[in-house]
Coordinates of C-alpha atoms and ligand atoms in Angstrom, one line a residue:
M1 CA 13.5 -104.7 -10.5
A2 CA 12.5 -102.6 -13.7
L3 CA 15.5 -101.5 -15.7
D4 CA 14.5 -98.9 -18.6
Q5 CA 16.9 -98.5 -21.0
G6 CA 15.9 -95.4 -23.4
T7 CA 17.3 -93.7 -26.2
T8 CA 19.4 -91.5 -23.4
S9 CA 19.8 -93.0 -20.6
S10 CA 19.4 -96.3 -18.4
R11 CA 17.5 -96.6 -15.4
C12 CA 17.1 -99.6 -13.0
I13 CA 13.4 -98.6 -10.4
L14 CA 13.2 -101.0 -7.1
F15 CA 9.6 -101.6 -6.7
D16 CA 7.9 -103.1 -3.5
E17 CA 5.1 -104.8 -3.2
N18 CA 2.6 -102.1 -2.7
K19 CA 3.8 -101.2 -6.3
K20 CA 6.2 -97.2 -4.4
I21 CA 9.7 -96.9 -5.7
V22 CA 11.9 -98.1 -3.0
W23 CA 15.1 -96.4 -5.2
S24 CA 15.6 -95.6 -8.5
E25 CA 18.8 -94.4 -10.4
Q26 CA 20.0 -93.2 -13.7
E27 CA 22.2 -92.4 -15.9
E28 CA 22.8 -91.6 -19.4
F29 CA 25.1 -92.6 -22.3
P30 CA 26.7 -91.1 -25.6
Q31 CA 25.0 -90.3 -27.9
H32 CA 26.9 -90.9 -32.1
F33 CA 25.7 -88.4 -34.9
P34 CA 27.9 -90.1 -37.5
K35 CA 26.3 -88.3 -39.8
A36 CA 23.4 -85.6 -41.1
G37 CA 20.4 -87.6 -39.2
W38 CA 22.3 -90.8 -38.4
V39 CA 21.6 -91.5 -34.7
E40 CA 24.1 -94.9 -33.1
H41 CA 24.8 -96.3 -29.2
D42 CA 27.6 -98.3 -28.8
P43 CA 25.7 -101.5 -27.9
M44 CA 28.5 -101.9 -25.0
D45 CA 27.3 -98.5 -23.6
I46 CA 24.0 -99.7 -23.5
L47 CA 25.0 -102.3 -21.3
H48 CA 27.4 -101.5 -19.4
S49 CA 25.2 -98.1 -18.2
S50 CA 22.2 -100.6 -17.7
L51 CA 24.7 -103.0 -15.4
R52 CA 25.5 -100.0 -13.1
V53 CA 22.4 -98.6 -12.8
M54 CA 21.3 -102.5 -11.3
H55 CA 24.2 -102.4 -9.4
A56 CA 24.1 -99.6 -7.6
S57 CA 19.6 -99.8 -7.3
V58 CA 21.5 -103.2 -5.2
V59 CA 24.2 -101.7 -3.6
R60 CA 21.2 -98.9 -2.3
L61 CA 18.7 -102.1 -1.3
R62 CA 20.9 -103.8 0.8
E63 CA 21.9 -100.4 2.7
F64 CA 18.5 -99.8 3.4
D65 CA 17.6 -103.6 4.3
P66 CA 20.6 -105.9 4.2
E67 CA 18.3 -109.1 3.7
A68 CA 16.4 -107.0 1.3
Q69 CA 15.7 -109.9 -1.7
V70 CA 15.4 -108.3 -5.3
R71 CA 12.7 -111.3 -6.2
A72 CA 12.2 -111.1 -10.7
I73 CA 13.8 -108.4 -13.1
G74 CA 12.2 -107.5 -15.8
I75 CA 13.2 -105.0 -18.7
T76 CA 11.9 -102.6 -20.4
N77 CA 13.4 -100.9 -23.9
Q78 CA 14.0 -98.1 -26.8
R79 CA 11.6 -99.7 -29.2
E80 CA 12.9 -101.1 -33.0
T81 CA 17.0 -100.4 -31.9
V82 CA 19.2 -102.5 -33.8
V83 CA 21.7 -105.0 -32.8
V84 CA 24.0 -107.4 -33.9
W85 CA 26.2 -110.2 -32.4
D86 CA 28.6 -113.0 -32.5
R87 CA 26.8 -115.9 -31.4
E88 CA 29.1 -117.3 -29.4
S89 CA 31.4 -114.6 -27.9
G90 CA 28.6 -112.2 -27.7
K91 CA 30.9 -109.4 -29.1
P92 CA 28.6 -106.7 -30.9
L93 CA 29.7 -106.9 -35.2
A94 CA 28.2 -103.0 -35.9
P95 CA 27.0 -99.8 -33.7
A96 CA 23.9 -100.2 -33.1
I97 CA 21.4 -98.4 -35.4
V98 CA 18.5 -96.1 -32.9
W99 CA 15.2 -96.1 -33.9
Q100 CA 15.6 -92.8 -34.6
C101 CA 18.3 -92.7 -37.4
R102 CA 17.3 -92.2 -41.1
R103 CA 19.7 -93.9 -42.9
T104 CA 17.4 -96.1 -44.6
A105 CA 14.8 -93.0 -45.2
D106 CA 14.7 -93.1 -49.0
A107 CA 14.8 -96.4 -49.3
M108 CA 11.7 -96.3 -47.0
E109 CA 10.4 -93.3 -48.7
A110 CA 10.4 -95.6 -52.5
L111 CA 8.7 -98.4 -50.7
K112 CA 5.2 -95.8 -49.3
A113 CA 4.5 -95.7 -53.2
D114 CA 5.1 -99.4 -53.7
P115 CA 1.5 -101.6 -53.6
Y116 CA 4.0 -104.0 -51.3
G117 CA 3.5 -101.0 -49.1
E118 CA -0.1 -101.8 -47.7
V119 CA 0.2 -105.5 -47.6
I120 CA 4.0 -104.7 -44.8
R121 CA 1.1 -102.7 -43.2
Q122 CA -1.7 -105.6 -43.4
K123 CA 0.8 -108.5 -42.5
T124 CA 2.6 -105.2 -39.1
G125 CA 0.4 -103.1 -38.6
L126 CA 3.2 -100.8 -39.3
I127 CA 3.4 -98.1 -42.0
P128 CA 6.3 -98.6 -44.4
D129 CA 8.7 -95.9 -42.8
A130 CA 13.0 -96.1 -41.6
Y131 CA 12.2 -96.3 -37.6
F132 CA 11.7 -99.6 -38.0
S133 CA 14.0 -102.3 -37.4
A134 CA 14.1 -104.2 -40.7
S135 CA 15.4 -101.6 -43.0
K136 CA 18.3 -100.7 -40.5
I137 CA 19.1 -105.1 -40.4
A138 CA 19.0 -104.8 -43.9
W139 CA 21.4 -101.9 -44.5
L140 CA 23.8 -103.5 -42.0
L141 CA 24.2 -107.4 -44.0
E142 CA 24.9 -104.6 -46.6
H143 CA 27.4 -102.6 -45.0
V144 CA 29.2 -104.8 -42.8
P145 CA 31.4 -107.1 -44.4
G146 CA 31.7 -110.9 -43.8
L147 CA 28.0 -110.1 -41.7
R148 CA 25.6 -111.5 -44.8
G149 CA 27.9 -115.0 -44.8
E150 CA 27.9 -115.1 -41.0
A151 CA 24.7 -114.1 -40.4
Q152 CA 23.1 -117.1 -43.3
A153 CA 25.8 -119.4 -41.2
G154 CA 24.0 -119.3 -38.0
N155 CA 26.7 -117.3 -36.7
V156 CA 25.0 -114.0 -35.7
C157 CA 23.1 -112.7 -33.2
F158 CA 19.8 -109.9 -34.6
G159 CA 18.1 -108.5 -31.1
T160 CA 16.6 -105.0 -30.6
V161 CA 17.5 -103.9 -27.5
D162 CA 15.3 -106.7 -25.1
S163 CA 17.3 -109.1 -26.5
W164 CA 20.6 -107.8 -26.3
L165 CA 20.2 -107.2 -22.4
V166 CA 19.1 -110.3 -22.2
Y167 CA 21.6 -112.2 -24.4
N168 CA 24.1 -110.8 -21.8
L169 CA 22.2 -111.1 -18.9
S170 CA 21.5 -114.6 -18.3
N171 CA 23.4 -117.8 -18.0
E172 CA 21.6 -119.2 -20.6
K173 CA 22.9 -117.0 -23.2
T174 CA 18.9 -116.6 -24.1
H175 CA 18.4 -115.0 -27.4
A176 CA 15.3 -113.3 -27.2
M177 CA 12.8 -111.5 -27.7
D178 CA 9.3 -110.7 -26.5
V179 CA 6.4 -110.1 -28.8
T180 CA 6.2 -106.5 -28.1
N181 CA 8.7 -105.5 -29.3
A182 CA 9.4 -108.5 -32.5
S183 CA 5.8 -106.1 -33.5
R184 CA 8.0 -103.3 -34.1
T185 CA 10.6 -104.8 -36.0
M186 CA 8.3 -104.9 -39.8
L187 CA 9.5 -108.8 -40.2
F188 CA 6.6 -109.8 -37.7
N189 CA 3.2 -110.9 -39.1
I190 CA 1.5 -109.8 -36.3
H191 CA -1.7 -112.0 -36.8
T192 CA 0.4 -115.1 -37.4
R193 CA 2.1 -113.9 -34.8
S194 CA 5.3 -115.5 -36.2
W195 CA 8.4 -114.0 -38.6
D196 CA 7.3 -114.1 -42.4
P197 CA 9.0 -115.4 -44.0
E198 CA 7.6 -113.4 -46.8
L199 CA 8.9 -109.7 -45.1
L200 CA 12.6 -112.2 -44.5
E201 CA 13.0 -112.9 -48.5
Y202 CA 12.1 -109.4 -49.3
F203 CA 14.4 -107.5 -46.8
N204 CA 16.4 -110.1 -47.4
I205 CA 17.3 -111.2 -43.9
P206 CA 18.5 -114.4 -43.2
A207 CA 15.8 -116.3 -40.4
A208 CA 19.0 -117.6 -39.2
M209 CA 19.9 -114.0 -37.5
L210 CA 16.5 -114.0 -36.0
P211 CA 15.2 -114.7 -32.0
E212 CA 13.0 -116.7 -30.8
V213 CA 9.7 -114.4 -29.6
K214 CA 7.9 -115.2 -26.5
K215 CA 5.4 -114.1 -24.1
S216 CA 6.1 -110.6 -22.3
S217 CA 6.3 -112.2 -19.2
D218 CA 7.5 -115.5 -19.2
L219 CA 10.7 -117.0 -18.0
Y220 CA 14.4 -115.7 -20.5
G221 CA 16.5 -116.9 -18.3
T222 CA 18.4 -116.6 -15.1
C223 CA 20.6 -113.5 -13.9
R224 CA 24.2 -114.4 -14.0
I225 CA 26.4 -111.6 -13.7
A226 CA 27.6 -112.7 -9.9
D227 CA 29.0 -109.5 -8.5
L228 CA 25.5 -107.5 -9.1
M229 CA 24.5 -109.3 -6.4
L230 CA 21.8 -110.5 -9.4
N231 CA 22.8 -114.7 -9.6
G232 CA 20.1 -116.5 -10.1
V233 CA 17.5 -113.9 -10.1
P234 CA 15.6 -115.4 -12.7
I235 CA 14.5 -112.5 -15.8
C236 CA 10.7 -113.0 -16.6
G237 CA 9.3 -109.5 -18.1
V238 CA 10.0 -107.7 -21.4
A239 CA 8.1 -105.1 -23.4
G240 CA 8.9 -102.7 -25.3
D241 CA 8.4 -98.9 -23.6
Q242 CA 5.1 -98.0 -24.7
Q243 CA 3.7 -101.3 -24.3
S244 CA 4.9 -101.2 -20.6
A245 CA 3.5 -98.3 -19.7
L246 CA 0.3 -99.0 -21.2
F247 CA 0.6 -102.7 -19.0
G248 CA 1.6 -100.3 -15.7
Q249 CA -1.5 -98.1 -16.6
G250 CA -3.2 -101.1 -16.0
C251 CA -4.7 -100.8 -19.8
L252 CA -5.7 -104.2 -20.0
A253 CA -9.4 -104.4 -21.7
A254 CA -10.2 -103.0 -25.0
G255 CA -11.4 -99.6 -25.0
Q256 CA -8.8 -98.8 -22.4
A257 CA -6.4 -96.1 -23.4
K258 CA -3.1 -94.0 -21.6
N259 CA -1.5 -91.1 -23.6
T260 CA 2.0 -89.9 -22.4
Y261 CA 2.6 -86.4 -22.4
G262 CA 6.4 -86.4 -23.4
T263 CA 8.5 -84.2 -25.6
G264 CA 6.1 -85.8 -28.1
C265 CA 2.4 -87.6 -27.1
F266 CA 2.5 -91.4 -27.4
L267 CA -1.2 -92.4 -26.9
L268 CA -1.8 -96.6 -27.0
M269 CA -4.9 -97.7 -27.1
N270 CA -5.9 -101.9 -26.1
T271 CA -7.9 -103.0 -28.4
G272 CA -8.6 -106.8 -27.2
E273 CA -8.1 -109.7 -28.9
K274 CA -8.8 -108.0 -32.2
A275 CA -6.1 -106.3 -34.1
V276 CA -7.9 -103.4 -35.5
D277 CA -7.0 -101.9 -39.3
S278 CA -7.1 -98.5 -38.6
Q279 CA -8.6 -96.4 -41.7
H280 CA -6.7 -93.3 -40.0
R281 CA -3.1 -94.8 -40.0
L282 CA -2.4 -95.5 -36.8
L283 CA -0.1 -98.1 -36.0
T284 CA -1.7 -101.9 -35.5
T285 CA 0.7 -103.0 -32.8
M286 CA 1.4 -106.1 -30.1
A287 CA -0.1 -105.4 -26.5
A288 CA 2.1 -106.8 -23.5
Q289 CA 1.4 -110.9 -23.5
V290 CA 0.6 -112.7 -20.1
G291 CA -0.7 -116.5 -20.6
D292 CA -2.1 -117.5 -23.2
T293 CA -4.4 -114.3 -24.2
V294 CA -3.1 -112.0 -27.0
Q295 CA -4.1 -108.6 -27.1
Y296 CA -3.6 -105.9 -29.6
A297 CA -3.3 -102.1 -29.6
L298 CA -3.9 -99.0 -32.0
E299 CA -0.9 -96.5 -31.4
G300 CA -1.1 -92.7 -32.6
S301 CA 1.7 -89.6 -32.3
V302 CA 1.7 -85.9 -32.0
F303 CA 4.7 -84.2 -32.5
M304 CA 4.8 -81.8 -31.0
G305 CA 4.1 -82.0 -27.6
G306 CA 5.8 -80.5 -24.0
A307 CA 8.2 -79.8 -27.4
C308 CA 5.8 -77.4 -27.6
V309 CA 6.0 -75.5 -23.9
Q310 CA 9.8 -76.0 -24.4
W311 CA 9.6 -73.8 -27.7
L312 CA 7.7 -70.9 -25.8
R313 CA 10.1 -70.9 -22.8
D314 CA 13.8 -71.8 -25.4
S315 CA 12.3 -69.8 -28.3
L316 CA 10.5 -67.5 -26.8
G317 CA 11.6 -66.2 -23.7
L318 CA 7.9 -66.2 -22.4
L319 CA 8.6 -68.6 -19.0
K320 CA 11.3 -69.1 -17.6
T321 CA 9.7 -73.0 -16.7
A322 CA 7.8 -74.9 -18.6
A323 CA 5.6 -75.7 -14.8
E324 CA 4.8 -71.8 -15.0
S325 CA 2.3 -72.5 -18.0
E326 CA 0.3 -73.3 -15.6
T327 CA -0.4 -70.4 -14.1
L328 CA -0.5 -68.3 -16.7
A329 CA -3.0 -69.9 -18.2
E330 CA -5.0 -70.0 -16.1
S331 CA -4.9 -65.8 -15.0
V332 CA -6.9 -65.9 -18.4
P333 CA -10.4 -67.4 -18.2
D334 CA -10.4 -68.7 -22.3
T335 CA -7.8 -68.0 -25.4
L336 CA -9.9 -64.8 -26.8
G337 CA -11.3 -67.5 -29.6
A338 CA -7.9 -67.8 -31.0
Y339 CA -6.1 -70.9 -31.9
L340 CA -2.6 -71.8 -31.7
V341 CA -1.7 -75.3 -34.2
P342 CA 1.9 -76.9 -33.5
A343 CA 2.1 -78.0 -37.1
F344 CA 6.5 -77.1 -36.6
T345 CA 7.4 -80.4 -38.3
G346 CA 4.0 -81.4 -39.7
L347 CA 0.8 -82.7 -38.1
G348 CA 1.3 -86.6 -37.2
A349 CA -2.4 -88.8 -37.0
P350 CA -5.1 -88.3 -38.4
Y351 CA -3.7 -86.1 -40.4
W352 CA -0.2 -87.4 -42.0
D353 CA 0.9 -83.5 -43.4
P354 CA 4.8 -83.7 -43.4
Y355 CA 3.5 -80.0 -45.5
A356 CA 1.7 -78.6 -42.9
R357 CA 3.3 -75.9 -41.2
G358 CA 2.3 -74.2 -37.9
A359 CA -0.2 -71.1 -37.6
L360 CA -1.5 -68.9 -34.5
V361 CA -5.0 -68.0 -35.9
G362 CA -8.3 -65.8 -34.4
M363 CA -6.6 -63.1 -32.3
T364 CA -7.9 -60.1 -31.4
R365 CA -6.1 -56.7 -29.7
G366 CA -6.5 -57.7 -26.8
F367 CA -4.3 -60.8 -26.7
R368 CA -1.4 -61.3 -24.8
K369 CA 1.0 -63.4 -23.6
E370 CA -1.6 -65.6 -21.5
H371 CA -3.5 -65.7 -23.8
L372 CA -0.3 -67.8 -26.0
V373 CA 0.0 -69.8 -22.9
R374 CA -2.3 -70.8 -23.1
A375 CA -3.3 -72.1 -26.6
T376 CA -0.2 -73.6 -26.9
L377 CA -1.5 -75.8 -23.9
E378 CA -5.2 -76.2 -24.7
S379 CA -2.8 -77.1 -28.8
I380 CA -1.8 -80.3 -27.2
A381 CA -5.3 -81.4 -25.3
Y382 CA -6.9 -80.9 -28.5
Q383 CA -4.3 -82.8 -31.0
V384 CA -4.2 -86.1 -28.3
Y385 CA -8.4 -85.8 -28.4
D386 CA -8.2 -86.2 -32.2
V387 CA -5.9 -88.6 -32.0
V388 CA -8.7 -90.5 -29.7
H389 CA -11.4 -89.6 -32.0
A390 CA -9.6 -91.5 -34.7
M391 CA -9.4 -94.1 -32.6
E392 CA -12.3 -94.4 -31.3
Q393 CA -13.7 -94.6 -35.1
D394 CA -11.5 -97.0 -36.4
L395 CA -13.0 -98.8 -32.9
R396 CA -16.5 -98.7 -33.8
Q397 CA -15.9 -99.9 -37.8
A398 CA -13.3 -102.7 -36.9
W399 CA -16.8 -103.7 -34.8
T400 CA -19.5 -102.9 -36.6
A401 CA -17.8 -104.5 -39.5
D402 CA -17.4 -107.9 -37.4
A403 CA -20.6 -107.8 -36.0
A404 CA -22.8 -107.6 -39.4
P405 CA -21.8 -109.9 -42.3
A406 CA -25.8 -109.4 -42.8
G407 CA -26.9 -106.5 -43.1
A408 CA -27.5 -102.7 -41.4
S409 CA -29.7 -103.8 -38.6
G410 CA -26.5 -106.3 -37.1
A411 CA -24.5 -103.5 -37.3
Q412 CA -26.4 -100.9 -35.2
S413 CA -27.5 -103.5 -32.4
S414 CA -24.1 -104.1 -32.3
A415 CA -23.3 -100.8 -31.7
A416 CA -23.7 -101.0 -27.6
D417 CA -21.0 -103.6 -27.7
V418 CA -18.2 -101.0 -29.6
P419 CA -15.2 -100.3 -26.6
G420 CA -15.3 -96.8 -25.9
L421 CA -12.6 -95.4 -24.1
T422 CA -13.9 -94.5 -20.2
T423 CA -11.1 -92.9 -19.0
L424 CA -7.6 -91.6 -20.1
K425 CA -4.7 -92.6 -18.0
V426 CA -2.0 -90.1 -18.4
D427 CA 1.8 -89.5 -17.5
G428 CA 5.0 -87.8 -18.9
G429 CA 6.7 -84.7 -17.9
A430 CA 3.8 -82.1 -19.2
S431 CA 1.2 -84.5 -17.3
A432 CA 2.3 -82.6 -14.3
N433 CA 0.5 -80.1 -15.6
R434 CA -3.1 -79.4 -14.1
F435 CA -4.1 -76.7 -15.9
L436 CA -3.4 -79.2 -19.6
M437 CA -5.3 -82.6 -17.3
Q438 CA -8.2 -80.1 -16.7
F439 CA -8.2 -79.1 -19.9
E440 CA -7.9 -83.0 -21.8
A441 CA -10.7 -84.1 -19.8
D442 CA -13.1 -81.3 -20.5
I443 CA -12.3 -81.1 -24.6
L444 CA -12.5 -85.2 -24.2
G445 CA -15.7 -85.2 -22.2
R446 CA -14.0 -87.8 -19.7
P447 CA -12.6 -88.1 -16.7
V448 CA -7.9 -88.2 -16.7
V449 CA -6.8 -90.0 -14.5
R450 CA -3.1 -89.3 -13.5
P451 CA -1.6 -92.3 -11.1
E452 CA 0.6 -90.8 -8.1
C453 CA 3.6 -92.7 -9.8
I454 CA 4.7 -90.9 -13.8
E455 CA 7.1 -93.9 -13.8
T456 CA 4.8 -96.0 -15.7
T457 CA 7.3 -97.4 -18.4
A458 CA 9.4 -99.1 -15.9
L459 CA 5.9 -99.7 -13.0
G460 CA 5.2 -102.2 -16.1
A461 CA 8.3 -104.4 -16.8
A462 CA 8.5 -105.4 -12.9
L463 CA 4.5 -105.8 -13.2
L464 CA 5.2 -108.2 -16.1
A465 CA 8.1 -109.7 -14.4
G466 CA 6.6 -110.1 -10.8
L467 CA 3.6 -111.7 -12.0
Y468 CA 5.5 -114.4 -13.5
V469 CA 7.1 -115.2 -10.2
G470 CA 4.0 -114.7 -8.3
F471 CA 5.2 -111.7 -6.1
W472 CA 1.8 -110.0 -7.8
D473 CA -1.8 -111.1 -8.5
S474 CA -3.7 -109.9 -12.3
E475 CA -5.6 -107.9 -9.8
A476 CA -1.9 -106.0 -8.3
V477 CA -2.2 -105.1 -12.2
T478 CA -5.6 -103.3 -12.7
V479 CA -6.1 -102.5 -9.2
Q480 CA -7.1 -98.6 -9.4
D481 CA -4.6 -96.5 -7.9
A482 CA -6.0 -94.9 -4.5
T483 CA -4.0 -91.9 -4.4
A484 CA -3.9 -91.6 -8.5
D485 CA -5.6 -87.8 -9.6
T486 CA -8.8 -87.7 -11.3
F487 CA -9.6 -84.7 -13.5
L488 CA -13.2 -84.6 -14.2
P489 CA -15.1 -83.1 -17.6
K490 CA -16.9 -79.8 -16.7
M491 CA -17.5 -78.4 -19.1
E492 CA -20.5 -77.4 -20.8
E493 CA -20.8 -79.4 -24.2
S494 CA -22.5 -76.4 -25.8
V495 CA -18.8 -74.5 -25.0
R496 CA -17.0 -78.2 -25.5
A497 CA -18.4 -78.5 -29.2
E498 CA -17.3 -75.0 -30.2
K499 CA -14.3 -75.1 -29.4
L500 CA -14.0 -78.3 -31.3
N501 CA -15.2 -76.8 -34.4
G502 CA -13.0 -73.5 -34.1
W503 CA -9.6 -76.2 -33.5
K504 CA -11.3 -78.3 -36.2
E505 CA -11.0 -75.1 -38.3
A506 CA -7.7 -74.3 -37.5
V507 CA -6.1 -77.3 -38.9
Q508 CA -7.8 -76.9 -41.5
G509 CA -6.6 -73.8 -42.7
V510 CA -2.3 -75.3 -41.3
I511 CA -3.5 -78.6 -44.1
H512 CA -1.4 -77.8 -47.0
G513 CA -3.3 -77.6 -50.5
A514 CA -5.9 -77.5 -48.2
Ligands
LIG1 P1 10.4 -86.9 -22.6 O1 10.2 -88.4 -21.6 O2 10.0 -87.4 -24.5 O3 12.1 -86.5 -22.6 P2 9.3 -85.9 -20.2 O4 8.4 -86.7 -20.0 O5 10.2 -86.2 -19.5 O6 9.9 -86.4 -22.1 O7 9.0 -84.6 -20.3 C1 9.7 -83.4 -20.6 C2 8.0 -82.6 -21.2 O8 7.5 -82.1 -20.7 C3 9.3 -80.8 -21.7 O9 8.7 -81.2 -23.0 C4 8.5 -80.4 -20.7 O10 8.5 -79.0 -22.0 C5 7.4 -81.4 -20.7 N1 6.8 -80.4 -19.6 C6 7.9 -81.0 -18.6 N2 7.5 -80.3 -16.7 C7 5.9 -79.4 -17.6 C8 5.0 -79.0 -16.5 N3 4.9 -78.6 -15.6 N4 4.1 -78.5 -17.5 C9 3.8 -78.3 -19.3 N5 4.6 -78.7 -19.4 C10 5.7 -79.5 -19.1

């Protein structure tokens, strides 16, 4: 059983031995926006919606097969969101502050200009920002009456959503967090893999409220909720949503990567046992930990992914459905040399220009709606290419720097050992678009592989839990899905180079001050 506790809904998915979905249930829950830029959840809504989808799934499972048993429970969750509760009674002491909430943005903005920001980046792999948990906990300690005193006395638990669920679901009332979630708090030193005393002091957060950090595949407790018919089932897999998807996609070796084409795009590349220090403002983060091998990942995001298609549909009225973009794009052979740069909210990695704005360039008289739809889909692929390219440069730099302390010759001989992307694994709503997947493969010059089951986030958590109880072995995680769709690159190298060149020029045109 995988419990996928997301930002807008809680889902429960049951998988069988063949990693096939047996049943899934989903429930949305309320979002609260008490002030402009603020986002909160009620921790009880998070818990109760989770319990209801778990319950409904088990009821349906029993209808199919009265003998069927849930072997293990895995949890994957919205990352960075902060919950605080009373250690004894379990009562939440404040609303959950959601990762999207900008209430601490000003404080974190100041930190960006402070030299200590670089120290934080070195320790945590994260770029100082209000997204991460630290400033949110600090805010609660500052604003909830009595919280700091109780926290210092050891009466308060802080956790991300995984911790909150584990505490409530387990007999043992375990107060723990998995290593991937810990790496998003901005209090966790990813090199020593422990809470960092200096950062706790900096953010003025009492150590007594922090959870124990555990591996992603580990015993967190046994389920205690009798009326769920899950009493005694081990909770033994936990990972943040993006890391869970990386694991669910079987990206366990350095250089393997997955991209999720949702509203935005989330690209994570496994970098093996090396925590790669990015020169392109990508995040360095923990990949899901199984056993004693510790793995890291680079993470980069594109703001406008599938959202570009929503823009075509809802703002321009050019499409009735998102899916229609595929046939329209394929109805023309190219964009007639035009490019859309969808920098509507600035540009993410590797450009990091919040002031950049969108542009449509290179149009000629024959330019029609179909060309615009095609240029829009192509822009998603180009943006993903840019992140992959930046990651590969970071990887090359990290590997050659380590291999060649003595000089350039060492660097050259080790170049062949630099892990590189052989295929890009994909998932998310817009990965359904065959044109987009083919164009991505063409632009990357490498195959794009889309598994049949695109519920890779939930699958990752299920695999982590199933591995712990021996329901699956490690081969089951990496075995190639025979039903996956593979898109092979077909574009001629000269055409690819020309298109990438055009894209680069178009992006340069929107960079602020360029
Ligand atoms: P999220 O989890 O961020 O809400 P999803 O993974 O559900 O996102 O994907 C939804 C996004 O995918 C939307 O932005 C939508 O426009 C886009 N999308 C869905 N189907 C298609 C399609 N066939 N072609 C292109 N984009 C699509």
